[in-house]
Amino acid sequence: MVKYLIITYYIEVKLLDLSILLMSIGILLIIISFFFKNSSQKIEKDVEELSISIFQETNNLKRRMKIVEEELLLEPEFQVKSKSAPSPQQVQSPKVQQVMQAVQQAAQASKVTSTTTQTKPIHQIIVSQVHELNKQGLSVAEISIRSNLTEEQVRQVIANGGR
């Protein structure tokens, strides 16, 4: 019986030592986890901010590309000029330049008459551009130049309020 009590006591002491050891290891791991948790959250936050900024930049670039494409579609006289080649006006004689100017003026006059006879609907992007330029305080003539509309069309857009 005494042997039985000694063995039981020995087992209880060993189990008590083991439970204290396991409990202290658990507490130590909990304390260590607090330090690692903050660094991982910071990294996650940085990655999320980076992905948001990349998404915003991509959307800005898409919007700018759409505006440029719309402007190129609305400007039928758009041509890319080479820097190395001299312009035709520099090479031509003064008489040829006068004739060219007369032709350009006639073309502009015919363009004005054709736009007044048939009014095409103005694209919503151009309407919003006209309103933004008007808010910035530009004159009707300046807005007309920038938006590739006639001054009368600019006045109509401003008067209608975009409708």
XYZ file of C-alpha atoms in Angstrom:
163
model
C 0.000 0.000 0.000
C 2.836 2.377 0.812
C 4.329 1.571 -2.534
C 1.071 2.440 -4.167
C 0.958 5.800 -2.390
C 4.532 6.628 -3.346
C 3.902 5.807 -7.020
C 0.703 7.860 -7.001
C 2.479 10.809 -5.387
C 5.316 10.564 -7.889
C 2.868 10.519 -10.834
C 0.942 13.505 -9.433
C 4.151 15.541 -9.014
C 5.262 14.717 -12.554
C 1.817 15.583 -13.975
C 1.804 18.833 -12.020
C 5.258 19.727 -13.323
C 4.161 18.825 -16.861
C 0.985 20.914 -16.655
C 2.921 23.928 -15.305
C 5.459 23.522 -18.071
C 2.745 23.326 -20.771
C 0.892 26.310 -19.304
C 4.045 28.463 -19.230
C 4.867 27.511 -22.850
C 1.303 28.473 -23.901
C 1.532 31.862 -22.172
C 4.915 32.497 -23.763
C 3.539 31.674 -27.247
C 0.549 34.004 -26.737
C 2.875 36.871 -25.795
C 5.087 36.221 -28.828
C 2.052 36.100 -31.142
C 1.189 39.720 -30.241
C 4.491 40.911 -31.679
C 4.168 39.001 -34.967
C 0.529 39.936 -35.456
C 1.276 43.676 -35.773
C 3.914 43.241 -38.485
C 1.682 41.026 -40.623
C -1.206 43.502 -40.323
C 1.092 46.329 -41.427
C 2.219 44.353 -44.472
C -1.393 43.505 -45.358
C -2.365 47.178 -45.044
C 0.548 48.269 -47.272
C -0.357 45.715 -49.945
C -4.006 46.817 -49.857
C -3.054 50.506 -50.207
C -0.738 49.646 -53.100
C -3.438 47.686 -54.920
C -5.936 50.531 -54.433
C -3.500 53.110 -55.793
C -2.708 50.917 -58.813
C -6.439 50.485 -59.457
C -6.998 54.250 -59.264
C -4.097 54.979 -61.609
C -5.374 52.395 -64.086
C -8.828 53.969 -64.043
C -7.342 57.455 -64.527
C -5.321 56.241 -67.513
C -8.375 54.538 -69.033
C -10.421 57.717 -68.611
C -7.685 59.838 -70.200
C -7.339 57.410 -73.096
C -11.099 57.521 -73.664
C -11.053 61.334 -73.753
C -8.131 61.356 -76.199
C -9.853 58.796 -78.416
C -13.047 60.861 -78.403
C -11.129 64.013 -79.294
C -9.350 62.231 -82.139
C -12.671 60.959 -83.466
C -14.176 64.453 -83.277
C -11.247 66.133 -85.063
C -11.326 64.944 -88.695
C -8.431 67.244 -89.684
C -6.044 65.725 -87.119
C -2.609 64.952 -88.564
C 0.644 63.994 -86.923
C 3.375 66.412 -87.956
C 6.987 65.382 -88.244
C 9.526 67.637 -86.544
C 12.267 66.920 -89.052
C 10.293 67.772 -92.190
C 9.854 71.498 -92.882
C 6.282 72.744 -92.991
C 4.805 73.420 -96.444
C 4.450 77.113 -95.621
C 8.204 77.457 -95.072
C 9.023 75.933 -98.478
C 6.314 77.612 -100.581
C 6.472 81.027 -102.196
C 4.346 83.909 -100.853
C 1.833 83.608 -103.718
C 1.312 79.918 -103.009
C 0.864 80.746 -99.334
C -1.823 83.315 -100.202
C -3.664 80.768 -102.315
C -3.421 78.190 -99.537
C -4.817 80.684 -97.021
C -7.703 81.496 -99.347
C -8.461 77.785 -99.745
C -8.351 77.281 -95.970
C -10.692 80.222 -95.403
C -13.101 78.873 -98.001
C -12.978 75.448 -96.373
C -13.696 76.979 -92.966
C -16.574 78.999 -94.398
C -18.079 75.901 -95.982
C -17.597 74.018 -92.740
C -19.451 76.746 -90.828
C -22.349 76.721 -93.284
C -22.536 72.930 -93.269
C -22.572 72.807 -89.472
C -25.311 75.417 -89.279
C -27.494 73.611 -91.824
C -27.189 70.189 -90.243
C -26.776 70.186 -86.490
C -25.248 66.999 -85.178
C -25.782 66.109 -81.541
C -22.865 67.110 -79.376
C -21.223 64.268 -77.490
C -21.685 64.254 -73.705
C -17.919 64.348 -73.102
C -17.644 67.571 -75.096
C -20.630 69.016 -73.198
C -18.988 68.286 -69.856
C -15.686 69.698 -71.160
C -17.460 72.919 -72.203
C -19.048 73.241 -68.768
C -15.717 72.678 -67.008
C -13.994 75.284 -69.188
C -16.867 77.692 -68.534
C -16.499 77.126 -64.761
C -12.797 77.935 -65.096
C -13.766 81.334 -66.509
C -12.646 80.923 -70.118
C -14.346 83.001 -72.794
C -16.687 81.497 -75.375
C -14.047 81.952 -78.087
C -11.411 80.087 -76.043
C -13.871 77.305 -75.232
C -14.745 77.110 -78.933
C -11.087 76.641 -79.853
C -10.446 74.004 -77.190
C -13.611 71.996 -77.766
C -13.610 72.178 -81.587
C -17.148 73.603 -81.561
C -18.444 76.819 -83.060
C -19.063 79.729 -80.730
C -22.804 79.386 -81.328
C -22.694 75.711 -80.294
C -20.744 76.632 -77.149
C -23.351 79.270 -76.274
C -26.133 76.723 -76.809
C -24.415 74.138 -74.592
C -23.911 76.702 -71.817
C -27.504 77.968 -72.145
C -29.022 74.467 -72.153
C -26.997 73.340 -69.158
C -25.954 70.079 -70.837
C -29.384 68.964 -72.067
